[in-house]
CSV table of C-alpha atoms in Angstrom, one decimal:
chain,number,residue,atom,x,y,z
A,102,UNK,CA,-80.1,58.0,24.7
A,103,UNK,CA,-83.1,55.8,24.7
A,104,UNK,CA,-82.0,53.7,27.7
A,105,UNK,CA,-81.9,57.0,29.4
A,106,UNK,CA,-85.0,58.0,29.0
A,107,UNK,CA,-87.4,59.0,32.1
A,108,UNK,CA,-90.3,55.9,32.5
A,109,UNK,CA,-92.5,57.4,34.8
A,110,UNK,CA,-95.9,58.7,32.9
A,111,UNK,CA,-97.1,61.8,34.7
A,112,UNK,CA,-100.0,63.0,32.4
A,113,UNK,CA,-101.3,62.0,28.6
A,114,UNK,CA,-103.7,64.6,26.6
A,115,UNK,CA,-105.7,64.6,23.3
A,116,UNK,CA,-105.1,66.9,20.3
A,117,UNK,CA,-107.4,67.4,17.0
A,118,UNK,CA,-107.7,70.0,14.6
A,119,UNK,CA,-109.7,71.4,12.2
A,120,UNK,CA,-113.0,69.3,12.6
A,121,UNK,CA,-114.7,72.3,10.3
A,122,UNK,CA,-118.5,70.0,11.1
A,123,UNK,CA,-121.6,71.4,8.8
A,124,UNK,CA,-124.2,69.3,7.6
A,125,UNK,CA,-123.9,69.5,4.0
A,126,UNK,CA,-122.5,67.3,1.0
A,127,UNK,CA,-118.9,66.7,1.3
A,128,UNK,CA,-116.9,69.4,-1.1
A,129,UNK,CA,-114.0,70.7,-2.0
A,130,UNK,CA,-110.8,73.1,-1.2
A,131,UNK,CA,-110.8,76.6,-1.9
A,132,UNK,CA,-108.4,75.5,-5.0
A,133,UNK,CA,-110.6,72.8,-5.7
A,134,UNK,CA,-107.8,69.9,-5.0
A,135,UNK,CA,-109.1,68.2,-1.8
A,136,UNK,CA,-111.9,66.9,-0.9
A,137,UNK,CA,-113.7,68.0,2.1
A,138,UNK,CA,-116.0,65.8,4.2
A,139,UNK,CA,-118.1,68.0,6.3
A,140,UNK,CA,-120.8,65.0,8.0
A,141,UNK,CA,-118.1,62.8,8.3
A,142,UNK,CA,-116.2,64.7,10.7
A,143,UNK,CA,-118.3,64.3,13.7
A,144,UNK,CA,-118.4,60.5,13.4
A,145,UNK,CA,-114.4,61.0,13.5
A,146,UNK,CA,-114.7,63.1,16.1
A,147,UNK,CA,-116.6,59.9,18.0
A,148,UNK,CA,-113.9,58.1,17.0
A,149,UNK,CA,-111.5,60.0,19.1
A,150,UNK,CA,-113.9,60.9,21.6
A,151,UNK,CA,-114.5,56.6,22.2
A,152,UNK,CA,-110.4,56.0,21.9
A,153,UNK,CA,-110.0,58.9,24.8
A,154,UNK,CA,-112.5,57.4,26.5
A,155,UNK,CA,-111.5,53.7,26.8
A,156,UNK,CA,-107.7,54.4,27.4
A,157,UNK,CA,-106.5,53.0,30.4
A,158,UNK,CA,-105.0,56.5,31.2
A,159,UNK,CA,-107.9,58.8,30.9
A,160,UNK,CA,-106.2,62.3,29.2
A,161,UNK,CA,-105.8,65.3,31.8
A,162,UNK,CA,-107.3,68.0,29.0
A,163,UNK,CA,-108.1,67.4,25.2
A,164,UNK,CA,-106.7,70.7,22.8
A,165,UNK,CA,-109.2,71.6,20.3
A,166,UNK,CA,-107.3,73.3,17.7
A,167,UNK,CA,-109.7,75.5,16.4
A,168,UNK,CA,-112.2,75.4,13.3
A,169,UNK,CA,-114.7,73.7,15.2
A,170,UNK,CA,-117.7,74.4,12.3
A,171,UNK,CA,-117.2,75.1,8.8
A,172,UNK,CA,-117.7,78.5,7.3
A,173,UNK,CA,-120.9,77.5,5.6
A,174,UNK,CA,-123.0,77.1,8.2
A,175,UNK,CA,-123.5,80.8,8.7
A,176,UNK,CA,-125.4,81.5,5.0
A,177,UNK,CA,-127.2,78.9,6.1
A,178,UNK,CA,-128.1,80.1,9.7
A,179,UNK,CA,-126.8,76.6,11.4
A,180,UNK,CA,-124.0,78.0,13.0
A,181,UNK,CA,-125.7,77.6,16.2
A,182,UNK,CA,-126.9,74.5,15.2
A,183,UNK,CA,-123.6,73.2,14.2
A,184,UNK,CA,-121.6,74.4,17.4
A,185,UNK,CA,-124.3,72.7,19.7
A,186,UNK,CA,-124.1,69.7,18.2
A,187,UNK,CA,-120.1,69.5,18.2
A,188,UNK,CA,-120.1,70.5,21.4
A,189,UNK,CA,-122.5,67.9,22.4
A,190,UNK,CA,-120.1,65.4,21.4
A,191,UNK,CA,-117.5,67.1,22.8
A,192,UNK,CA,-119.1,67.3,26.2
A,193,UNK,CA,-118.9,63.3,26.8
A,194,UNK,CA,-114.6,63.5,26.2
A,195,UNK,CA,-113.6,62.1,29.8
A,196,UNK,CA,-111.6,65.2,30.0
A,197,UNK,CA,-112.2,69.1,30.1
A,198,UNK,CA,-111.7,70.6,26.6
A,199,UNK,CA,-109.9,73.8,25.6
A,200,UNK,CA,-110.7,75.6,22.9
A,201,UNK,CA,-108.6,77.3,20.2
A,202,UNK,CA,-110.6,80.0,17.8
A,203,UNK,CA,-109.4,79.8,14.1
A,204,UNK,CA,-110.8,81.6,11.1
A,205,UNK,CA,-114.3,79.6,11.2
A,206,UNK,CA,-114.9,80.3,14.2
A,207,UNK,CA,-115.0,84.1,13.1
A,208,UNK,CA,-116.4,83.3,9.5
A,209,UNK,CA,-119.1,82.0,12.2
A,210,UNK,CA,-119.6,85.0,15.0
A,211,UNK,CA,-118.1,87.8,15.9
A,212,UNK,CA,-115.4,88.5,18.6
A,213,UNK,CA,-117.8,89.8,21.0
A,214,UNK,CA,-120.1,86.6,20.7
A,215,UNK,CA,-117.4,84.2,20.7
A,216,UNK,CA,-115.9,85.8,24.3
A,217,UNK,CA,-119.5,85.2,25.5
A,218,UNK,CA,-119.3,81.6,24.0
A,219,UNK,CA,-118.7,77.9,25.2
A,220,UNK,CA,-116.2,78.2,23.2
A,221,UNK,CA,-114.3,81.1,25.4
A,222,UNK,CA,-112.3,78.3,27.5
A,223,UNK,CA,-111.4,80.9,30.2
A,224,UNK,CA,-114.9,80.9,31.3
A,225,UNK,CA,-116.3,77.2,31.4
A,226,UNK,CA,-112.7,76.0,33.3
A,227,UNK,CA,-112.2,74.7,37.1
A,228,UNK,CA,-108.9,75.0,36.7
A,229,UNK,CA,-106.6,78.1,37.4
A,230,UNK,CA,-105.6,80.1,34.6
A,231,UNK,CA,-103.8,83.3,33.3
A,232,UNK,CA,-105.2,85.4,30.9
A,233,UNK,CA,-104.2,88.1,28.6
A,234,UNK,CA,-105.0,92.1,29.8
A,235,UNK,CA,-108.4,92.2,30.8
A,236,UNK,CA,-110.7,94.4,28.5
A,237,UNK,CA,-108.2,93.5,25.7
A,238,UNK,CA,-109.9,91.4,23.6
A,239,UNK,CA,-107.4,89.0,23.3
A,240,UNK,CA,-108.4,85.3,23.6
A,241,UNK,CA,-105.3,84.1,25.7
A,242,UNK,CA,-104.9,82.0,28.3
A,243,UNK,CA,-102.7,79.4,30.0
A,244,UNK,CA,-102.8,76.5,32.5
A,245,UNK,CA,-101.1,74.0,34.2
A,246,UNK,CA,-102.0,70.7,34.1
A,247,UNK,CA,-99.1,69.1,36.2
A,248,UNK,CA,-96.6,70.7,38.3
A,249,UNK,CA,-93.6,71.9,36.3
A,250,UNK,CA,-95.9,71.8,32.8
A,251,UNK,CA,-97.6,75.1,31.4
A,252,UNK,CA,-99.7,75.5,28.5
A,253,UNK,CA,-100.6,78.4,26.6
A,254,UNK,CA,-103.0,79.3,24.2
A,255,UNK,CA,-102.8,82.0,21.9
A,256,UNK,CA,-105.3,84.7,19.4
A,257,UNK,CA,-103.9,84.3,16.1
A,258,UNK,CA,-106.5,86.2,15.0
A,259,UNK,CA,-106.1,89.1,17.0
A,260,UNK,CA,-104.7,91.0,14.4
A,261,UNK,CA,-107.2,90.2,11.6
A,262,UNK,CA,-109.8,91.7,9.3
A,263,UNK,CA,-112.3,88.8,10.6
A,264,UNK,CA,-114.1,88.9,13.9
A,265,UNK,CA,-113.1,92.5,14.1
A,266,UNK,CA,-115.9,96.1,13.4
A,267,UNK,CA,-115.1,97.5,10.5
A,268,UNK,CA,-115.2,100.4,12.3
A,269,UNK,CA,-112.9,99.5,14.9
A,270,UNK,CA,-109.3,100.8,14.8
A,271,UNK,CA,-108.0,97.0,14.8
A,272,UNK,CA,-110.0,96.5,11.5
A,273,UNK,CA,-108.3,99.8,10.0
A,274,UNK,CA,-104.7,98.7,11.3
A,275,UNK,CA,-105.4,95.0,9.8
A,276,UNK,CA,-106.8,96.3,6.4
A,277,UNK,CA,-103.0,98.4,6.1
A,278,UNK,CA,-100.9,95.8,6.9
A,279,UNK,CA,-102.7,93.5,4.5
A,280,UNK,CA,-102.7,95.7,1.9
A,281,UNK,CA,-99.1,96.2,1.6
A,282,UNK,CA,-98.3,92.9,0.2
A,283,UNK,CA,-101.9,91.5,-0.8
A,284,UNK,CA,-102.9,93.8,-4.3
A,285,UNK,CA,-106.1,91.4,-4.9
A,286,UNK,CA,-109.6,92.7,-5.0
A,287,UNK,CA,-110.6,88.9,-3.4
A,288,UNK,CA,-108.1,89.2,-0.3
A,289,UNK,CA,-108.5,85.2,0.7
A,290,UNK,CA,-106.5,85.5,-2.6
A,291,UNK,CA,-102.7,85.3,-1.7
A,292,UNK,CA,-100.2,87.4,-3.3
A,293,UNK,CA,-98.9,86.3,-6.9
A,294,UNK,CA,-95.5,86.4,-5.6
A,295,UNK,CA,-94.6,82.3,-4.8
A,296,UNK,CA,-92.8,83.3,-1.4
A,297,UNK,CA,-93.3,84.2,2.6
A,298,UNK,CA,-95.5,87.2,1.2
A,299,UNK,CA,-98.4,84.4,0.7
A,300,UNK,CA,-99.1,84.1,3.8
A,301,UNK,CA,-101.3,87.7,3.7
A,302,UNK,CA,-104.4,86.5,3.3
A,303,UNK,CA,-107.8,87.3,4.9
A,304,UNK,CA,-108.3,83.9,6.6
A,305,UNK,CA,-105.0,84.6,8.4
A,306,UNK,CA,-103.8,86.8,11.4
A,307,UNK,CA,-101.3,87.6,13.8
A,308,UNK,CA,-100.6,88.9,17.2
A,309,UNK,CA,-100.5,92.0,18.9
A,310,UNK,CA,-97.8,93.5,20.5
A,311,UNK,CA,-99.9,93.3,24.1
A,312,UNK,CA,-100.4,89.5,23.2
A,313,UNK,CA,-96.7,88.9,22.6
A,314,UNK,CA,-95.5,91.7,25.8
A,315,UNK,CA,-98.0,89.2,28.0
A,316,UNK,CA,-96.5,86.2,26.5
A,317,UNK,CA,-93.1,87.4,27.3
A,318,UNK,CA,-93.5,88.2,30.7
A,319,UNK,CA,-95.2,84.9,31.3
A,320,UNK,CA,-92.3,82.8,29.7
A,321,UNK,CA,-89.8,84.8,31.6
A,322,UNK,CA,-91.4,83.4,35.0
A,323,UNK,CA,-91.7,79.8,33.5
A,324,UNK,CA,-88.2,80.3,32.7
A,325,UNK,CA,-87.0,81.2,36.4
A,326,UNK,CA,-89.4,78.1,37.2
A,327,UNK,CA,-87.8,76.3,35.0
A,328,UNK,CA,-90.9,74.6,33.5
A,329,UNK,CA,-91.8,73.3,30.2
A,330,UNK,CA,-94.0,75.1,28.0
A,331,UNK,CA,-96.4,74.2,25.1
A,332,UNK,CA,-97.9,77.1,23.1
A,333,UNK,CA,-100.8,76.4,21.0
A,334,UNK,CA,-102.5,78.2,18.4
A,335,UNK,CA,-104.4,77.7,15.5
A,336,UNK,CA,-101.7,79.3,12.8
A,337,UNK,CA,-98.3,77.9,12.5
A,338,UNK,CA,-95.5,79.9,12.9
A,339,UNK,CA,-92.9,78.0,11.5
A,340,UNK,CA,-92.0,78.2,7.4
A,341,UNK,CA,-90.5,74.5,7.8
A,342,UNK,CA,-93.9,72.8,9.1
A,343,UNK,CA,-96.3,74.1,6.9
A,344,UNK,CA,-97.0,76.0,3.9
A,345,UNK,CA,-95.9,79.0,3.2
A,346,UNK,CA,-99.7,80.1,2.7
A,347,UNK,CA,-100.4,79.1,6.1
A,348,UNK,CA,-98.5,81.1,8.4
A,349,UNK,CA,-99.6,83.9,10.9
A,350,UNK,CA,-98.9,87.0,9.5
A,351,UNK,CA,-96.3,88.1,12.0
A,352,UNK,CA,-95.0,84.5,13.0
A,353,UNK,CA,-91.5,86.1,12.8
A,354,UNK,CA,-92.1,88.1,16.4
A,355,UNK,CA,-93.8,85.0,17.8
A,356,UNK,CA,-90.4,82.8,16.8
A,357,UNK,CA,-88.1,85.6,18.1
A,358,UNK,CA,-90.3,86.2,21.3
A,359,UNK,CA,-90.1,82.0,21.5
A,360,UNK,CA,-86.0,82.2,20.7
A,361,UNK,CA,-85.4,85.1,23.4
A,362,UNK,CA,-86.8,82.0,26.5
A,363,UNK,CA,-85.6,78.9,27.8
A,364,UNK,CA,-89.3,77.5,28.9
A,365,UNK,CA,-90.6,76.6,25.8
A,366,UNK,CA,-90.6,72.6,24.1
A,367,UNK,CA,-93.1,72.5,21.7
A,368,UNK,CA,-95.8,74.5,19.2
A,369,UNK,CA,-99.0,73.1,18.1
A,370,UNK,CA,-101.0,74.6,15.7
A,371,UNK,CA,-104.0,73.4,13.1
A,372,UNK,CA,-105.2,75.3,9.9
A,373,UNK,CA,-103.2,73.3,7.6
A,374,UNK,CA,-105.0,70.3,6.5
A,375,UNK,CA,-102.6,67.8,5.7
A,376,UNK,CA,-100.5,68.5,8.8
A,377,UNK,CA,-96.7,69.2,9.2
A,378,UNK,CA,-93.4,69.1,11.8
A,379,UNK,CA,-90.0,70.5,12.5
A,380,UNK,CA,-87.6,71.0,15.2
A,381,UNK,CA,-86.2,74.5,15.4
A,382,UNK,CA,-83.0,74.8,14.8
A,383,UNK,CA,-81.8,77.4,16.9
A,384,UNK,CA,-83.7,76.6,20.6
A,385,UNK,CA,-84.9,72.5,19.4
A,386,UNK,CA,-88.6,73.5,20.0
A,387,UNK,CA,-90.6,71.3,18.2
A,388,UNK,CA,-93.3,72.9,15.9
A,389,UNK,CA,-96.1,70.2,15.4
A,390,UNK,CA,-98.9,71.2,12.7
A,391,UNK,CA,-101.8,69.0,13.3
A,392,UNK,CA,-103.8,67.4,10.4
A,393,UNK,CA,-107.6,68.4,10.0
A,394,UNK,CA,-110.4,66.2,10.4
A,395,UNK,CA,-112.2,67.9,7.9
A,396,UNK,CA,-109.8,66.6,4.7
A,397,UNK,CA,-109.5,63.0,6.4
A,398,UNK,CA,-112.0,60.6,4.5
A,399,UNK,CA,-113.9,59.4,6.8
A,400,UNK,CA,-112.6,55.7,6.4
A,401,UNK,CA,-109.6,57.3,8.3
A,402,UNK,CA,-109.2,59.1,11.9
A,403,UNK,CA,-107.4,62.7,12.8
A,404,UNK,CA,-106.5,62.8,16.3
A,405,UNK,CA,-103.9,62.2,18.6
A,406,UNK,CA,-102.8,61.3,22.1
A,407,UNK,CA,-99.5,62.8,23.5
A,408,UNK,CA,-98.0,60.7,26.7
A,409,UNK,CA,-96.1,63.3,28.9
A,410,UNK,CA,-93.1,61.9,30.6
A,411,UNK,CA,-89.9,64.1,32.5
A,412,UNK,CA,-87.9,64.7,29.6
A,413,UNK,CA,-90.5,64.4,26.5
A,414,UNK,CA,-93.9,64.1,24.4
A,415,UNK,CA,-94.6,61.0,23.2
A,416,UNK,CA,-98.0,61.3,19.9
A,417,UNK,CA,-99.7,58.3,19.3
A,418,UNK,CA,-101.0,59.3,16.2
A,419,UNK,CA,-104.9,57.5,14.8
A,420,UNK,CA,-105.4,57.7,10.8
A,421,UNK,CA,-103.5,60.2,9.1
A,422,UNK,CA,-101.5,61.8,11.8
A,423,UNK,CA,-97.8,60.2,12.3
A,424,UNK,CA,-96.3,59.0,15.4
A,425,UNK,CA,-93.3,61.5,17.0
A,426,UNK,CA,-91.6,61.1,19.9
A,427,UNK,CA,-90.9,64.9,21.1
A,428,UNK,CA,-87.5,64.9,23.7
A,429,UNK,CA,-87.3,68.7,25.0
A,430,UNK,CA,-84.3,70.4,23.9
A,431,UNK,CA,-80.9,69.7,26.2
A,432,UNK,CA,-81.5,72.7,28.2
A,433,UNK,CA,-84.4,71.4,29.2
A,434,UNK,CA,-84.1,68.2,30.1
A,435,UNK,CA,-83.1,66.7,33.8
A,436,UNK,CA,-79.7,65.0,34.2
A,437,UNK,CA,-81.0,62.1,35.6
A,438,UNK,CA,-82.9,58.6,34.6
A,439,UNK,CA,-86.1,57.1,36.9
C-alpha cells in the first residue's frame, strides 16, 4: 500500500537511449515513417546533462543505453568525430557514465576497437566490477552502486553478424541461425511472416550461452544475498514492451534464465524509438524500454531520472518518456515501513 511505502532515498540515477548524434540533416526511419533528428540530439542530450546536474540529489551513475552515434557517420568518416564529441558532453554529467553498445556502435567500429574504446565501461570505471570470462569477447559487466543493489549490463550483440570477422566462427554460427527464418537477400529486412520470427534481423543479436552461464551464476549469488538486480541491455527481451521487430534474437533464454532467480526487479533496454513497458507476469519484473533521443523532436526531451528507495524505482520522466513508479515484486520487498 502507498502509506506503506519505504521514504528513505538511498541513491537516484539517469537513463537515456538511443541518442544516434551525426551531424547531418535530420531524416527519416528505415520505413520512412519517423522523422529522425540527428543535430538535435546532442542539445537534448544538454538538456539532460543540465537537469542531472542541477538536481538537488546529484545521480550515483547515468546508463547510456546504447546507440551513442548514428550509423552514417562511418561513410562519412566522422565516427571518431561524432563519438568525441558526445562524449565530450557526456564527460561534464556530475556522475560516471556506463556504457551500453547497440547496433551503431558496431555499424561504427568493430568489436575489437570498441573493447579498446571509451566506450568499454569496464576500463574507464573506479568502481568494482564483474565481468564476463576474460578473453571472451563479451562486453558484460556489473556493479554495485549501493549496498544491497546490483546492476548488470549485458552484449546483445554477442551473437550477431555485426561487429563480428566474417571469418570468425561467431560470424559463421550468426549467419545460420539468421538464415533459418530471415529468406531476404537485404537481411536488415525482417521476415514476411507478421509474428515473433521478425525479430531476425541483421541490426539485432542475442546472447551466448557463456554470457547467460555467467549471468546465472552471478544471479544465483545475488539471490543468496538477497539483493535487487537491474539488467540492462540495449535489445528488449520482452514481446509485451516493444515490437515484435525489436527483440533479441534469443530473448526467450534471457526471460527463462531471468524466471529461474529471485534477485532480479527490473529490465532496461533501448533500440526501440518510441519506448515501451510491462511487468512480467510470472516473477513481476518490470521490463522498461526506453524512448530514443534520436526520434524526439528536438522541442521535446528523452531522458529520465529513477529515485531508488527500499522497496522500488521511482522515473521521473522529461519529454516523451512517462512517469512509473516501479515496486519490486513481493518476494522482494522488506516487511517493514521507515
Amino acid at each position: 500500500m502507498d502509506d506503506c511505502r519505504q521514504q528513505t532515498l538511498l541513491f537516484t540515477f539517469g537513463v537515456i537511449a538511443d541518442i544516434q548524434y551525426a551531424d547531418i540533416d535530420d531524416g527519416y526511419n528505415y520505413t520512412r515513417t519517423r522523422r529522425r533528428y540527428y543535430r538535435s540530439g546532442l542539445q537534448l542530450l544538454r538538456n539532460a546533462r543540465k537537469s542531472w546536474s542541477e538536481s538537488a540529489v546529484k545521480p550515483a551513475f547515468i546508463l547510456q543505453l546504447g546507440d551513442i552515434i548514428d550509423g552514417f557517420n562511418k561513410p562519412k568518416d566522422a565516427s571518431e568525430r561524432a563519438l568525441d564529441t558526445v562524449l565530450r558532453e557526456l564527460s561534464s554529467c556530475p556522475a560516471e557514465v556506463y556504457h551500453v553498445w547497440g547496433n551503431h556502435e558496431f555499424y561504427n567500429f568493430s568489436r575489437s576497437a570498441l573493447l579498446r574504446s571509451k566506450l568499454n565501461s569496464t576500463l574507464h570505471t573506479d568502481r568494482s566490477m564483474s565481468t564476463a570470462p576474460a578473453g571472451s569477447g563479451i562486453y558484460a559487466y556489473s556493479f554495485s552502486p549501493f549496498p544491497g543493489f546490483t546492476f548488470v549490463v549485458l552484449d546483445a550483440y554477442d551473437v550477431s553478424l555485426l561487429g563480428r570477422e566474417k571469418a570468425s566462427e561467431q560470424y559463421v554460427d550468426a549467419m545460420n541461425l539468421i538464415k533459418q527464418y530471415n529468406k531476404n537477400e537485404d537481411l536488415n529486412c525482417p521476415p514476411a511472416f507478421n509474428n515473433l520470427t521478425q525479430r531476425f534481423t541483421m541490426f539485432n543479436g542475442g546472447f551466448s550461452k557463456d554470457q547467460l552461464d555467467w549471468l546465472d551464476s552471478l544471479l544465483s549469488s545475488a539471490d543468496e544475498k538477497q539483493e535487487k538486480v537491474t539488467i540492462v541491455s540495449h535489445l528488449p527481451i520482452h514481446p509485451d514492451c516493444t515490437d515484435t521487430i525489436c527483440l533479441a534474437w534469443n530473448f526467450e533464454e534471457l526471460l527463462a534464465v531471468i524466471r529461474s532467480h529471485t534477485s532480479v526487479v527490473c529490465y532496461m533496454a533501448g533500440h526501440a524509438h518510441d519506448g515501451g513497458y510491462c511487468q512480467d507476469e510470472d516473477t513481476g519484473v518490470h521490463h522498461l524500454t526506453v524512448d530514443g533521443v534520436i526520434e524526439t523532436p528536438p522541442d521535446s526531451n528523452a531522458f529520465a531520472t529513477v529515485s531508488v528507495y527500499g522497496d522500488r524505482m521511482e522515473l521521473k520522466g522529461y519529454g516523451s518518456i512517462t512517469d512509473r513508479v516501479f515496486l519490486f515484486p513481493s518476494r522482494q520487498n522488506d516487511t517493514y515501513c521507515n
